[in-house]
Amino acid sequence: MKRLNILLLAAVLALTGCGGEAARTDTVFAMDTVMDLTACGGGAEAALEAAKTEIYRLDALFDRRSEGSEIFALNAGESPELSPDVAALLKKGEEVRALTGGAFDMTVAPIMDLWGFYGGAYRVPAADEIAYALETVGGRVTIDG
């Protein structure tokens, strides 16, 4: 009975989430992810546009394959002036790496590339390719300042 009450409550909340107003939705593809956005209320359209603008702004900063991004520059061995957003992301990534004992590794892209996850050319790489790529991952990221 308790479970039924919880399910009923969840259904009611889902139906009334916009307070009787129609929800506005939009779909965005950024950061290699499909995102479904929903907003309610009088400013719903403006909120969706603001959310999309911010998502695309962050995608441009963080995209490791885009030559204009700070992450691309870092991976190319450059030392760009980091925006506060990129610096915060890298610092948080390092914190999570430390908290997980290295289980979270933001330097894992060379391994992901071997398996074809970014380009869609999926394959099982040879053991020597994996061994070589593993030499380039697992590093610590430090941010000055």
GROMACS .gro file of N, CA and C in nm:
model
  435
    1MET      N    1   0.082  -0.119   0.000
    1MET     CA    2   0.000   0.000   0.000
    1MET      C    3   0.087   0.126   0.000
    2LYS      N    4   0.194   0.122   0.080
    2LYS     CA    5   0.284   0.236   0.088
    2LYS      C    6   0.345   0.266  -0.050
    3ARG      N    7   0.380   0.158  -0.121
    3ARG     CA    8   0.440   0.175  -0.254
    3ARG      C    9   0.340   0.239  -0.350
    4LEU      N   10   0.216   0.197  -0.345
    4LEU     CA   11   0.112   0.253  -0.431
    4LEU      C   12   0.095   0.402  -0.402
    5ASN      N   13   0.097   0.442  -0.275
    5ASN     CA   14   0.085   0.583  -0.238
    5ASN      C   15   0.201   0.665  -0.295
    6ILE      N   16   0.321   0.610  -0.288
    6ILE     CA   17   0.438   0.680  -0.340
    6ILE      C   18   0.428   0.696  -0.491
    7LEU      N   19   0.384   0.590  -0.560
    7LEU     CA   20   0.368   0.597  -0.706
    7LEU      C   21   0.259   0.697  -0.744
    8LEU      N   22   0.149   0.697  -0.670
    8LEU     CA   23   0.041   0.791  -0.696
    8LEU      C   24   0.087   0.935  -0.675
    9LEU      N   25   0.161   0.959  -0.566
    9LEU     CA   26   0.214   1.092  -0.539
    9LEU      C   27   0.309   1.136  -0.650
   10ALA      N   28   0.395   1.046  -0.694
   10ALA     CA   29   0.490   1.079  -0.801
   10ALA      C   30   0.415   1.114  -0.930
   11ALA      N   31   0.308   1.040  -0.961
   11ALA     CA   32   0.230   1.068  -1.081
   11ALA      C   33   0.162   1.205  -1.073
   12VAL      N   34   0.106   1.236  -0.957
   12VAL     CA   35   0.040   1.366  -0.939
   12VAL      C   36   0.141   1.479  -0.952
   13LEU      N   37   0.258   1.464  -0.890
   13LEU     CA   38   0.361   1.568  -0.900
   13LEU      C   39   0.408   1.586  -1.044
   14ALA      N   40   0.422   1.477  -1.115
   14ALA     CA   41   0.465   1.487  -1.255
   14ALA      C   42   0.362   1.561  -1.339
   15LEU      N   43   0.235   1.538  -1.311
   15LEU     CA   44   0.129   1.603  -1.388
   15LEU      C   45   0.113   1.750  -1.353
   16THR      N   46   0.149   1.788  -1.230
   16THR     CA   47   0.128   1.925  -1.187
   16THR      C   48   0.258   2.004  -1.180
   17GLY      N   49   0.365   1.951  -1.234
   17GLY     CA   50   0.496   2.015  -1.226
   17GLY      C   51   0.500   2.155  -1.283
   18CYS      N   52   0.411   2.189  -1.374
   18CYS     CA   53   0.409   2.323  -1.432
   18CYS      C   54   0.292   2.405  -1.379
   19GLY      N   55   0.230   2.361  -1.273
   19GLY     CA   56   0.123   2.439  -1.212
   19GLY      C   57   0.008   2.466  -1.305
   20GLY      N   58  -0.023   2.374  -1.392
   20GLY     CA   59  -0.134   2.391  -1.484
   20GLY      C   60  -0.097   2.461  -1.614
   21GLU      N   61   0.022   2.519  -1.620
   21GLU     CA   62   0.066   2.584  -1.743
   21GLU      C   63   0.132   2.483  -1.835
   22ALA      N   64   0.123   2.508  -1.963
   22ALA     CA   65   0.186   2.418  -2.059
   22ALA      C   66   0.337   2.428  -2.048
   23ALA      N   67   0.399   2.314  -2.054
   23ALA     CA   68   0.545   2.310  -2.051
   23ALA      C   69   0.598   2.343  -2.190
   24ARG      N   70   0.710   2.412  -2.192
   24ARG     CA   71   0.781   2.439  -2.317
   24ARG      C   72   0.902   2.347  -2.317
   25THR      N   73   0.929   2.286  -2.430
   25THR     CA   74   1.042   2.193  -2.438
   25THR      C   75   1.127   2.225  -2.559
   26ASP      N   76   1.250   2.182  -2.552
   26ASP     CA   77   1.342   2.195  -2.665
   26ASP      C   78   1.447   2.086  -2.649
   27THR      N   79   1.506   2.045  -2.758
   27THR     CA   80   1.610   1.945  -2.757
   27THR      C   81   1.738   2.007  -2.810
   28VAL      N   82   1.847   1.980  -2.741
   28VAL     CA   83   1.977   2.036  -2.775
   28VAL      C   84   2.076   1.921  -2.788
   29PHE      N   85   2.165   1.929  -2.886
   29PHE     CA   86   2.276   1.836  -2.894
   29PHE      C   87   2.404   1.915  -2.873
   30ALA      N   88   2.471   1.888  -2.763
   30ALA     CA   89   2.599   1.952  -2.731
   30ALA      C   90   2.674   1.860  -2.636
   31MET      N   91   2.804   1.877  -2.629
   31MET     CA   92   2.887   1.797  -2.538
   31MET      C   93   2.868   1.648  -2.564
   32ASP      N   94   2.846   1.613  -2.691
   32ASP     CA   95   2.822   1.475  -2.733
   32ASP      C   96   2.703   1.412  -2.663
   33THR      N   97   2.604   1.493  -2.629
   33THR     CA   98   2.488   1.446  -2.554
   33THR      C   99   2.361   1.512  -2.607
   34VAL      N  100   2.255   1.434  -2.618
   34VAL     CA  101   2.123   1.489  -2.649
   34VAL      C  102   2.059   1.530  -2.517
   35MET      N  103   2.017   1.656  -2.509
   35MET     CA  104   1.957   1.708  -2.387
   35MET      C  105   1.815   1.754  -2.417
   36ASP      N  106   1.720   1.707  -2.339
   36ASP     CA  107   1.582   1.753  -2.348
   36ASP      C  108   1.560   1.855  -2.238
   37LEU      N  109   1.526   1.976  -2.275
   37LEU     CA  110   1.506   2.085  -2.181
   37LEU      C  111   1.356   2.112  -2.167
   38THR      N  112   1.312   2.139  -2.044
   38THR     CA  113   1.172   2.172  -2.018
   38THR      C  114   1.167   2.292  -1.926
   39ALA      N  115   1.080   2.387  -1.958
   39ALA     CA  116   1.060   2.504  -1.873
   39ALA      C  117   0.911   2.534  -1.867
   40CYS      N  118   0.869   2.592  -1.755
   40CYS     CA  119   0.728   2.625  -1.734
   40CYS      C  120   0.716   2.772  -1.694
   41GLY      N  121   0.599   2.826  -1.713
   41GLY     CA  122   0.571   2.961  -1.667
   41GLY      C  123   0.582   3.064  -1.777
   42GLY      N  124   0.559   3.189  -1.736
   42GLY     CA  125   0.557   3.299  -1.831
   42GLY      C  126   0.689   3.323  -1.903
   43GLY      N  127   0.799   3.294  -1.839
   43GLY     CA  128   0.929   3.315  -1.901
   43GLY      C  129   0.991   3.189  -1.957
   44ALA      N  130   0.907   3.089  -1.986
   44ALA     CA  131   0.959   2.960  -2.031
   44ALA      C  132   1.044   2.970  -2.157
   45GLU      N  133   0.995   3.041  -2.258
   45GLU     CA  134   1.069   3.051  -2.384
   45GLU      C  135   1.205   3.119  -2.362
   46ALA      N  136   1.205   3.228  -2.285
   46ALA     CA  137   1.330   3.299  -2.257
   46ALA      C  138   1.425   3.210  -2.176
   47ALA      N  139   1.371   3.133  -2.083
   47ALA     CA  140   1.454   3.043  -2.003
   47ALA      C  141   1.517   2.935  -2.089
   48LEU      N  142   1.439   2.880  -2.184
   48LEU     CA  143   1.495   2.780  -2.275
   48LEU      C  144   1.606   2.839  -2.360
   49GLU      N  145   1.584   2.958  -2.411
   49GLU     CA  146   1.688   3.023  -2.494
   49GLU      C  147   1.813   3.051  -2.412
   50ALA      N  148   1.796   3.097  -2.287
   50ALA     CA  149   1.912   3.124  -2.201
   50ALA      C  150   1.986   2.995  -2.170
   51ALA      N  151   1.913   2.887  -2.146
   51ALA     CA  152   1.976   2.758  -2.118
   51ALA      C  153   2.054   2.709  -2.239
   52LYS      N  154   1.994   2.720  -2.357
   52LYS     CA  155   2.063   2.676  -2.479
   52LYS      C  156   2.188   2.759  -2.504
   53THR      N  157   2.179   2.889  -2.484
   53THR     CA  158   2.294   2.977  -2.504
   53THR      C  159   2.408   2.936  -2.411
   54GLU      N  160   2.376   2.910  -2.286
   54GLU     CA  161   2.480   2.870  -2.188
   54GLU      C  162   2.538   2.734  -2.221
   55ILE      N  163   2.455   2.639  -2.260
   55ILE     CA  164   2.504   2.506  -2.297
   55ILE      C  165   2.601   2.517  -2.414
   56TYR      N  166   2.564   2.593  -2.517
   56TYR     CA  167   2.652   2.606  -2.633
   56TYR      C  168   2.780   2.682  -2.599
   57ARG      N  169   2.771   2.779  -2.508
   57ARG     CA  170   2.891   2.853  -2.466
   57ARG      C  171   2.990   2.759  -2.395
   58LEU      N  172   2.937   2.678  -2.305
   58LEU     CA  173   3.024   2.584  -2.233
   58LEU      C  174   3.078   2.477  -2.327
   59ASP      N  175   2.997   2.432  -2.419
   59ASP     CA  176   3.044   2.333  -2.517
   59ASP      C  177   3.162   2.388  -2.597
   60ALA      N  178   3.154   2.514  -2.636
   60ALA     CA  179   3.264   2.575  -2.711
   60ALA      C  180   3.391   2.585  -2.628
   61LEU      N  181   3.378   2.610  -2.499
   61LEU     CA  182   3.495   2.618  -2.410
   61LEU      C  183   3.559   2.482  -2.386
   62PHE      N  184   3.475   2.380  -2.369
   62PHE     CA  185   3.523   2.250  -2.322
   62PHE      C  186   3.552   2.148  -2.431
   63ASP      N  187   3.512   2.172  -2.555
   63ASP     CA  188   3.525   2.072  -2.661
   63ASP      C  189   3.671   2.048  -2.696
   64ARG      N  190   3.719   1.931  -2.664
   64ARG     CA  191   3.861   1.901  -2.687
   64ARG      C  192   3.896   1.886  -2.835
   65ARG      N  193   3.796   1.874  -2.921
   65ARG     CA  194   3.823   1.858  -3.064
   65ARG      C  195   3.807   1.986  -3.144
   66SER      N  196   3.763   2.092  -3.078
   66SER     CA  197   3.742   2.220  -3.146
   66SER      C  198   3.865   2.308  -3.130
   67GLU      N  199   3.927   2.347  -3.241
   67GLU     CA  200   4.052   2.423  -3.235
   67GLU      C  201   4.040   2.555  -3.160
   68GLY      N  202   3.921   2.607  -3.142
   68GLY     CA  203   3.904   2.732  -3.071
   68GLY      C  204   3.886   2.716  -2.920
   69SER      N  205   3.880   2.593  -2.872
   69SER     CA  206   3.853   2.574  -2.730
   69SER      C  207   3.982   2.576  -2.647
   70GLU      N  208   3.964   2.613  -2.521
   70GLU     CA  209   4.078   2.615  -2.429
   70GLU      C  210   4.130   2.474  -2.403
   71ILE      N  211   4.042   2.376  -2.399
   71ILE     CA  212   4.084   2.238  -2.375
   71ILE      C  213   4.167   2.188  -2.494
   72PHE      N  214   4.127   2.222  -2.616
   72PHE     CA  215   4.207   2.185  -2.734
   72PHE      C  216   4.346   2.244  -2.721
   73ALA      N  217   4.354   2.370  -2.683
   73ALA     CA  218   4.485   2.437  -2.670
   73ALA      C  219   4.570   2.368  -2.564
   74LEU      N  220   4.511   2.333  -2.452
   74LEU     CA  221   4.586   2.262  -2.347
   74LEU      C  222   4.638   2.129  -2.398
   75ASN      N  223   4.553   2.055  -2.467
   75ASN     CA  224   4.594   1.925  -2.520
   75ASN      C  225   4.701   1.938  -2.628
   76ALA      N  226   4.708   2.053  -2.693
   76ALA     CA  227   4.810   2.077  -2.795
   76ALA      C  228   4.941   2.126  -2.733
   77GLY      N  229   4.946   2.131  -2.601
   77GLY     CA  230   5.069   2.172  -2.534
   77GLY      C  231   5.083   2.322  -2.514
   78GLU      N  232   4.979   2.396  -2.545
   78GLU     CA  233   4.982   2.540  -2.527
   78GLU      C  234   4.948   2.575  -2.382
   79SER      N  235   4.971   2.698  -2.345
   79SER     CA  236   4.937   2.746  -2.210
   79SER      C  237   4.845   2.867  -2.222
   80PRO      N  238   4.720   2.843  -2.261
   80PRO     CA  239   4.628   2.956  -2.278
   80PRO      C  240   4.587   3.016  -2.144
   81GLU      N  241   4.545   3.139  -2.148
   81GLU     CA  242   4.483   3.201  -2.030
   81GLU      C  243   4.349   3.130  -2.012
   82LEU      N  244   4.330   3.066  -1.899
   82LEU     CA  245   4.207   2.990  -1.878
   82LEU      C  246   4.095   3.078  -1.828
   83SER      N  247   3.978   3.057  -1.884
   83SER     CA  248   3.859   3.125  -1.835
   83SER      C  249   3.826   3.067  -1.697
   84PRO      N  250   3.752   3.142  -1.616
   84PRO     CA  251   3.713   3.089  -1.484
   84PRO      C  252   3.637   2.956  -1.495
   85ASP      N  253   3.555   2.940  -1.598
   85ASP     CA  254   3.477   2.816  -1.613
   85ASP      C  255   3.567   2.697  -1.639
   86VAL      N  256   3.665   2.712  -1.727
   86VAL     CA  257   3.755   2.601  -1.758
   86VAL      C  258   3.843   2.570  -1.638
   87ALA      N  259   3.894   2.671  -1.573
   87ALA     CA  260   3.976   2.649  -1.454
   87ALA      C  261   3.896   2.576  -1.346
   88ALA      N  262   3.773   2.617  -1.323
   88ALA     CA  263   3.688   2.552  -1.223
   88ALA      C  264   3.660   2.407  -1.260
   89LEU      N  265   3.633   2.381  -1.387
   89LEU     CA  266   3.606   2.244  -1.432
   89LEU      C  267   3.728   2.156  -1.409
   90LEU      N  268   3.846   2.203  -1.446
   90LEU     CA  269   3.968   2.124  -1.429
   90LEU      C  270   3.999   2.101  -1.281
   91LYS      N  271   3.979   2.203  -1.199
   91LYS     CA  272   4.002   2.187  -1.055
   91LYS      C  273   3.905   2.084  -0.998
   92LYS      N  274   3.778   2.093  -1.036
   92LYS     CA  275   3.678   1.997  -0.986
   92LYS      C  276   3.711   1.856  -1.035
   93GLY      N  277   3.755   1.844  -1.159
   93GLY     CA  278   3.795   1.713  -1.210
   93GLY      C  279   3.908   1.653  -1.130
   94GLU      N  280   4.004   1.736  -1.092
   94GLU     CA  281   4.116   1.688  -1.011
   94GLU      C  282   4.069   1.648  -0.872
   95GLU      N  283   3.976   1.725  -0.815
   95GLU     CA  284   3.920   1.690  -0.684
   95GLU      C  285   3.851   1.554  -0.689
   96VAL      N  286   3.772   1.532  -0.794
   96VAL     CA  287   3.701   1.405  -0.807
   96VAL      C  288   3.800   1.290  -0.830
   97ARG      N  289   3.905   1.315  -0.908
   97ARG     CA  290   4.009   1.212  -0.927
   97ARG      C  291   4.066   1.172  -0.792
   98ALA      N  292   4.099   1.271  -0.708
   98ALA     CA  293   4.157   1.242  -0.577
   98ALA      C  294   4.057   1.169  -0.487
   99LEU      N  295   3.932   1.213  -0.487
   99LEU     CA  296   3.830   1.150  -0.403
   99LEU      C  297   3.802   1.006  -0.443
  100THR      N  298   3.818   0.974  -0.571
  100THR     CA  299   3.789   0.838  -0.619
  100THR      C  300   3.915   0.753  -0.630
  101GLY      N  301   4.027   0.803  -0.581
  101GLY     CA  302   4.151   0.726  -0.589
  101GLY      C  303   4.193   0.702  -0.732
  102GLY      N  304   4.159   0.793  -0.822
  102GLY     CA  305   4.197   0.781  -0.962
  102GLY      C  306   4.096   0.709  -1.049
  103ALA      N  307   3.984   0.661  -0.991
  103ALA     CA  308   3.883   0.593  -1.072
  103ALA      C  309   3.822   0.688  -1.175
  104PHE      N  310   3.807   0.815  -1.136
  104PHE     CA  311   3.766   0.917  -1.233
  104PHE      C  312   3.894   0.974  -1.292
  105ASP      N  313   3.904   0.970  -1.424
  105ASP     CA  314   4.026   1.014  -1.491
  105ASP      C  315   3.990   1.100  -1.611
  106MET      N  316   4.006   1.231  -1.597
  106MET     CA  317   3.970   1.320  -1.708
  106MET      C  318   4.075   1.320  -1.818
  107THR      N  319   4.181   1.240  -1.803
  107THR     CA  320   4.283   1.230  -1.908
  107THR      C  321   4.265   1.105  -1.993
  108VAL      N  322   4.151   1.041  -1.987
  108VAL     CA  323   4.128   0.911  -2.050
  108VAL      C  324   4.099   0.919  -2.201
  109ALA      N  325   4.093   1.037  -2.258
  109ALA     CA  326   4.057   1.052  -2.400
  109ALA      C  327   4.140   0.966  -2.496
  110PRO      N  328   4.271   0.951  -2.478
  110PRO     CA  329   4.345   0.865  -2.573
  110PRO      C  330   4.293   0.721  -2.578
  111ILE      N  331   4.247   0.671  -2.466
  111ILE     CA  332   4.190   0.536  -2.464
  111ILE      C  333   4.054   0.535  -2.534
  112MET      N  334   3.973   0.635  -2.506
  112MET     CA  335   3.842   0.646  -2.572
  112MET      C  336   3.858   0.654  -2.723
  113ASP      N  337   3.959   0.730  -2.766
  113ASP     CA  338   3.984   0.744  -2.909
  113ASP      C  339   4.021   0.610  -2.973
  114LEU      N  340   4.103   0.531  -2.903
  114LEU     CA  341   4.143   0.401  -2.956
  114LEU      C  342   4.023   0.313  -2.988
  115TRP      N  343   3.926   0.316  -2.899
  115TRP     CA  344   3.809   0.231  -2.916
  115TRP      C  345   3.709   0.292  -3.014
  116GLY      N  346   3.734   0.413  -3.062
  116GLY     CA  347   3.649   0.475  -3.162
  116GLY      C  348   3.524   0.541  -3.109
  117PHE      N  349   3.520   0.569  -2.979
  117PHE     CA  350   3.398   0.625  -2.921
  117PHE      C  351   3.366   0.764  -2.974
  118TYR      N  352   3.463   0.844  -3.009
  118TYR     CA  353   3.436   0.980  -3.056
  118TYR      C  354   3.412   0.986  -3.206
  119GLY      N  355   3.479   0.905  -3.282
  119GLY     CA  356   3.464   0.912  -3.426
  119GLY      C  357   3.361   0.816  -3.482
  120GLY      N  358   3.318   0.722  -3.401
  120GLY     CA  359   3.219   0.625  -3.447
  120GLY      C  360   3.278   0.506  -3.519
  121ALA      N  361   3.412   0.502  -3.534
  121ALA     CA  362   3.479   0.388  -3.597
  121ALA      C  363   3.515   0.289  -3.487
  122TYR      N  364   3.414   0.225  -3.431
  122TYR     CA  365   3.433   0.137  -3.317
  122TYR      C  366   3.518   0.016  -3.354
  123ARG      N  367   3.610  -0.018  -3.263
  123ARG     CA  368   3.695  -0.133  -3.285
  123ARG      C  369   3.758  -0.174  -3.153
  124VAL      N  370   3.813  -0.293  -3.150
  124VAL     CA  371   3.889  -0.338  -3.034
  124VAL      C  372   4.036  -0.318  -3.070
  125PRO      N  373   4.103  -0.229  -3.000
  125PRO     CA  374   4.243  -0.203  -3.033
  125PRO      C  375   4.334  -0.318  -2.989
  126ALA      N  376   4.449  -0.324  -3.050
  126ALA     CA  377   4.549  -0.425  -3.015
  126ALA      C  378   4.607  -0.394  -2.878
  127ALA      N  379   4.656  -0.497  -2.811
  127ALA     CA  380   4.711  -0.482  -2.676
  127ALA      C  381   4.826  -0.381  -2.672
  128ASP      N  382   4.910  -0.379  -2.776
  128ASP     CA  383   5.022  -0.284  -2.775
  128ASP      C  384   4.973  -0.140  -2.792
  129GLU      N  385   4.864  -0.120  -2.864
  129GLU     CA  386   4.806   0.014  -2.878
  129GLU      C  387   4.752   0.062  -2.742
  130ILE      N  388   4.686  -0.027  -2.673
  130ILE     CA  389   4.632   0.007  -2.542
  130ILE      C  390   4.745   0.039  -2.445
  131ALA      N  391   4.847  -0.044  -2.445
  131ALA     CA  392   4.961  -0.022  -2.355
  131ALA      C  393   5.025   0.114  -2.381
  132TYR      N  394   5.041   0.149  -2.507
  132TYR     CA  395   5.101   0.278  -2.543
  132TYR      C  396   5.013   0.394  -2.497
  133ALA      N  397   4.882   0.383  -2.524
  133ALA     CA  398   4.790   0.490  -2.485
  133ALA      C  399   4.781   0.504  -2.334
  134LEU      N  400   4.790   0.394  -2.261
  134LEU     CA  401   4.784   0.400  -2.115
  134LEU      C  402   4.900   0.479  -2.056
  135GLU      N  403   5.010   0.489  -2.129
  135GLU     CA  404   5.123   0.568  -2.082
  135GLU      C  405   5.092   0.718  -2.081
  136THR      N  406   4.990   0.758  -2.156
  136THR     CA  407   4.955   0.901  -2.166
  136THR      C  408   4.838   0.942  -2.077
  137VAL      N  409   4.778   0.847  -2.007
  137VAL     CA  410   4.664   0.879  -1.922
  137VAL      C  411   4.702   0.864  -1.774
  138GLY      N  412   4.612   0.907  -1.689
  138GLY     CA  413   4.634   0.890  -1.546
  138GLY      C  414   4.714   1.002  -1.482
  139GLY      N  415   4.734   1.108  -1.557
  139GLY     CA  416   4.811   1.220  -1.504
  139GLY      C  417   4.728   1.310  -1.416
  140ARG      N  418   4.796   1.388  -1.336
  140ARG     CA  419   4.729   1.486  -1.252
  140ARG      C  420   4.724   1.618  -1.326
  141VAL      N  421   4.620   1.693  -1.300
  141VAL     CA  422   4.603   1.823  -1.363
  141VAL      C  423   4.622   1.928  -1.253
  142THR      N  424   4.712   2.021  -1.276
  142THR     CA  425   4.731   2.128  -1.179
  142THR      C  426   4.705   2.262  -1.247
  143ILE      N  427   4.640   2.348  -1.172
  143ILE     CA  428   4.607   2.480  -1.223
  143ILE      C  429   4.676   2.583  -1.134
  144ASP      N  430   4.756   2.668  -1.195
  144ASP     CA  431   4.820   2.775  -1.120
  144ASP      C  432   4.721   2.889  -1.097
  145GLY      N  433   4.719   2.940  -0.976
  145GLY     CA  434   4.636   3.057  -0.948
  145GLY      C  435   4.505   3.029  -0.894
   0.00000   0.00000   0.00000
